[in-house]
PDB file of C-alpha atoms in Angstrom:
ATOM      1  CA  MET A   1     -10.911  10.686  -5.436  1.00 94.00           C
ATOM      2  CA  LYS A   2     -14.881  11.148  -5.357  1.00 96.00           C
ATOM      3  CA  LEU A   3     -16.869  10.074  -7.059  1.00 97.00           C
ATOM      4  CA  ILE A   4     -19.245  12.512  -9.388  1.00 97.00           C
ATOM      5  CA  ARG A   5     -21.586  12.350 -11.772  1.00 97.00           C
ATOM      6  CA  HIS A   6     -22.657  15.956 -13.414  1.00 97.00           C
ATOM      7  CA  GLY A   7     -24.586  16.880 -17.202  1.00 96.00           C
ATOM      8  CA  ALA A   8     -28.313  17.206 -17.350  1.00 96.00           C
ATOM      9  CA  LEU A   9     -30.431  14.863 -15.625  1.00 94.00           C
ATOM     10  CA  ASN A  10     -31.309  11.488 -17.038  1.00 92.00           C
ATOM     11  CA  LYS A  11     -27.642  12.077 -19.054  1.00 95.00           C
ATOM     12  CA  GLU A  12     -24.776  12.585 -16.283  1.00 97.00           C
ATOM     13  CA  LYS A  13     -21.180  10.959 -17.119  1.00 97.00           C
ATOM     14  CA  PRO A  14     -18.522  10.524 -14.490  1.00 98.00           C
ATOM     15  CA  GLY A  15     -16.465  13.028 -12.861  1.00 98.00           C
ATOM     16  CA  ILE A  16     -13.923  12.673 -10.123  1.00 98.00           C
ATOM     17  CA  VAL A  17     -12.723  15.582  -7.775  1.00 96.00           C
ATOM     18  CA  LEU A  18      -9.645  15.395  -7.129  1.00 95.00           C
ATOM     19  CA  ASP A  19      -7.876  18.041  -4.953  1.00 93.00           C
ATOM     20  CA  ASP A  20     -11.471  20.185  -4.990  1.00 93.00           C
ATOM     21  CA  LYS A  21     -11.033  20.133  -8.287  1.00 95.00           C
ATOM     22  CA  PHE A  22     -14.050  18.660 -10.659  1.00 97.00           C
ATOM     23  CA  TYR A  23     -13.056  16.331 -13.542  1.00 98.00           C
ATOM     24  CA  ASP A  24     -15.251  14.675 -16.550  1.00 98.00           C
ATOM     25  CA  VAL A  25     -13.846  11.285 -17.181  1.00 98.00           C
ATOM     26  CA  SER A  26     -16.150  10.278 -19.469  1.00 97.00           C
ATOM     27  CA  ALA A  27     -13.309   9.027 -21.823  1.00 97.00           C
ATOM     28  CA  PHE A  28     -13.310   6.119 -19.649  1.00 97.00           C
ATOM     29  CA  GLY A  29     -16.035   3.843 -20.823  1.00 96.00           C
ATOM     30  CA  GLU A  30     -17.742   3.052 -18.079  1.00 96.00           C
ATOM     31  CA  ASP A  31     -20.692   4.414 -15.440  1.00 97.00           C
ATOM     32  CA  PHE A  32     -20.386   4.251 -11.352  1.00 97.00           C
ATOM     33  CA  ASN A  33     -23.309   1.566 -11.327  1.00 94.00           C
ATOM     34  CA  GLU A  34     -22.486  -1.962  -9.296  1.00 91.00           C
ATOM     35  CA  HIS A  35     -20.917  -3.468 -12.254  1.00 94.00           C
ATOM     36  CA  PHE A  36     -18.513  -0.931 -11.539  1.00 96.00           C
ATOM     37  CA  PHE A  37     -18.195  -1.094  -8.125  1.00 93.00           C
ATOM     38  CA  GLU A  38     -18.362  -4.923  -8.843  1.00 93.00           C
ATOM     39  CA  SER A  39     -15.336  -6.243 -10.873  1.00 96.00           C
ATOM     40  CA  GLY A  40     -12.728  -4.203  -9.066  1.00 97.00           C
ATOM     41  CA  GLY A  41     -13.728  -0.458 -11.051  1.00 97.00           C
ATOM     42  CA  LEU A  42     -12.137   1.611  -8.830  1.00 97.00           C
ATOM     43  CA  GLU A  43      -9.133   0.457  -9.874  1.00 97.00           C
ATOM     44  CA  ARG A  44      -9.369   0.140 -13.139  1.00 98.00           C
ATOM     45  CA  LEU A  45     -10.696   4.330 -12.743  1.00 98.00           C
ATOM     46  CA  ARG A  46      -7.410   4.443 -10.341  1.00 98.00           C
ATOM     47  CA  ALA A  47      -5.532   3.617 -12.591  1.00 98.00           C
ATOM     48  CA  PHE A  48      -6.905   5.499 -15.916  1.00 98.00           C
ATOM     49  CA  VAL A  49      -6.817   8.955 -14.296  1.00 98.00           C
ATOM     50  CA  GLU A  50      -3.207   8.265 -13.166  1.00 97.00           C
ATOM     51  CA  ALA A  51      -2.444   7.537 -17.154  1.00 97.00           C
ATOM     52  CA  HIS A  52      -4.248  10.607 -17.563  1.00 97.00           C
ATOM     53  CA  LYS A  53      -3.093  12.758 -14.803  1.00 91.00           C
ATOM     54  CA  GLY A  54      -2.413  15.752 -17.363  1.00 92.00           C
ATOM     55  CA  ALA A  55      -5.384  15.504 -19.982  1.00 96.00           C
ATOM     56  CA  LEU A  56      -8.501  15.265 -17.668  1.00 97.00           C
ATOM     57  CA  LYS A  57     -11.201  17.419 -18.943  1.00 96.00           C
ATOM     58  CA  PRO A  58     -12.064  20.288 -15.780  1.00 97.00           C
ATOM     59  CA  LEU A  59     -15.541  20.927 -15.889  1.00 97.00           C
ATOM     60  CA  ALA A  60     -16.869  24.393 -15.466  1.00 95.00           C
ATOM     61  CA  ALA A  61     -18.213  26.286 -12.105  1.00 93.00           C
ATOM     62  CA  GLY A  62     -21.446  25.447 -11.903  1.00 93.00           C
ATOM     63  CA  VAL A  63     -22.471  22.065 -13.329  1.00 95.00           C
ATOM     64  CA  ARG A  64     -25.288  20.515 -12.107  1.00 96.00           C
ATOM     65  CA  LEU A  65     -23.950  17.714  -9.915  1.00 96.00           C
ATOM     66  CA  GLY A  66     -26.993  13.540  -9.617  1.00 93.00           C
ATOM     67  CA  SER A  67     -26.238  10.954  -8.319  1.00 90.00           C
ATOM     68  CA  PRO A  68     -23.410   9.637  -7.374  1.00 92.00           C
ATOM     69  CA  VAL A  69     -23.707   6.608  -8.675  1.00 92.00           C
ATOM     70  CA  ALA A  70     -26.019   5.435 -11.651  1.00 93.00           C
ATOM     71  CA  ARG A  71     -29.654   3.148 -10.624  1.00 85.00           C
ATOM     72  CA  PRO A  72     -28.369   2.419  -6.817  1.00 82.00           C
ATOM     73  CA  SER A  73     -30.280  -1.208  -6.384  1.00 79.00           C
ATOM     74  CA  LYS A  74     -30.777   0.225  -3.301  1.00 80.00           C
ATOM     75  CA  ILE A  75     -30.310   3.038  -0.887  1.00 78.00           C
ATOM     76  CA  VAL A  76     -30.272   2.384   2.912  1.00 77.00           C
ATOM     77  CA  CYS A  77     -31.130   5.839   4.666  1.00 74.00           C
ATOM     78  CA  ILE A  78     -29.910   6.383   8.671  1.00 70.00           C
ATOM     79  CA  GLY A  79     -31.825   8.946  10.809  1.00 66.00           C
ATOM     80  CA  LEU A  80     -28.896  10.277  12.434  1.00 58.00           C
ATOM     81  CA  ASN A  81     -31.427  13.686  13.728  1.00 66.00           C
ATOM     82  CA  TYR A  82     -34.336  11.098  14.832  1.00 68.00           C
ATOM     83  CA  VAL A  83     -34.532  12.863  17.915  1.00 75.00           C
ATOM     84  CA  ASP A  84     -35.125  16.439  16.508  1.00 78.00           C
ATOM     85  CA  HIS A  85     -37.524  15.316  14.118  1.00 75.00           C
ATOM     86  CA  ALA A  86     -39.833  13.568  16.408  1.00 77.00           C
ATOM     87  CA  ARG A  87     -39.572  16.239  18.321  1.00 80.00           C
ATOM     88  CA  GLU A  88     -40.337  18.249  15.305  1.00 83.00           C
ATOM     89  CA  THR A  89     -43.656  16.605  15.081  1.00 84.00           C
ATOM     90  CA  GLY A  90     -44.649  15.612  18.356  1.00 85.00           C
ATOM     91  CA  ALA A  91     -44.180  11.439  18.602  1.00 82.00           C
ATOM     92  CA  THR A  92     -41.853  10.102  21.596  1.00 80.00           C
ATOM     93  CA  PRO A  93     -38.304   9.603  19.716  1.00 76.00           C
ATOM     94  CA  PRO A  94     -37.319   6.493  19.539  1.00 73.00           C
ATOM     95  CA  PRO A  95     -34.904   4.047  21.060  1.00 76.00           C
ATOM     96  CA  GLU A  96     -32.015   3.694  18.036  1.00 75.00           C
ATOM     97  CA  PRO A  97     -32.325   5.974  15.003  1.00 72.00           C
ATOM     98  CA  ARG A  98     -34.366   3.951  12.458  1.00 72.00           C
ATOM     99  CA  ALA A  99     -33.051   2.437   9.080  1.00 74.00           C
ATOM    100  CA  GLY A 100     -35.330   2.545   5.881  1.00 75.00           C
ATOM    101  CA  GLU A 101     -33.865   1.887   2.549  1.00 76.00           C
ATOM    102  CA  LYS A 102     -35.948   2.660  -0.300  1.00 73.00           C
ATOM    103  CA  VAL A 103     -35.761  -0.769  -3.004  1.00 72.00           C
ATOM    104  CA  PRO A 104     -36.481  -1.263  -6.632  1.00 71.00           C
ATOM    105  CA  THR A 105     -37.362  -4.398  -6.096  1.00 66.00           C
ATOM    106  CA  LYS A 106     -39.558  -4.628  -3.436  1.00 65.00           C
ATOM    107  CA  LEU A 107     -43.173  -4.491  -2.805  1.00 57.00           C
ATOM    108  CA  TYR A 108     -45.113  -2.498  -0.599  1.00 57.00           C
ATOM    109  CA  LEU A 109     -48.490  -3.911   0.676  1.00 53.00           C
ATOM    110  CA  ARG A 110     -50.635  -1.913   2.097  1.00 55.00           C
ATOM    111  CA  LYS A 111     -53.249  -4.783   2.936  1.00 52.00           C
ATOM    112  CA  SER A 112     -53.234  -8.594   4.670  1.00 49.00           C
ATOM    113  CA  TYR A 113     -54.759 -10.573   2.535  1.00 47.00           C
ATOM    114  CA  GLY A 114     -54.982 -13.661   4.033  1.00 50.00           C
ATOM    115  CA  ARG A 115     -57.355 -17.037   2.575  1.00 44.00           C
TER     116      ARG A 115
END
């Protein structure tokens, strides 16, 4: 089972992929957010899917997919192609992949203000 979210931008609903078929699971009543993952949501979802397997609503082909996690609190990126990217930009490749993160609660300061 893979988690997906589908529908209009900023109005996505939870869904799953089973056997390469896409299903809506909005009747489950929870979105795939931090609370879901922190509180045993995957186990609850598995039980819901098992109990409703024959009644899951299939999604139409070509439905828009959004982020599988609603409002992630942080995104960590690892540069898997960092050597190629460095060559493209004319930079010296770093000895190790670079990691970056986007965290909504992080402050990015451009200047240092000493006292």
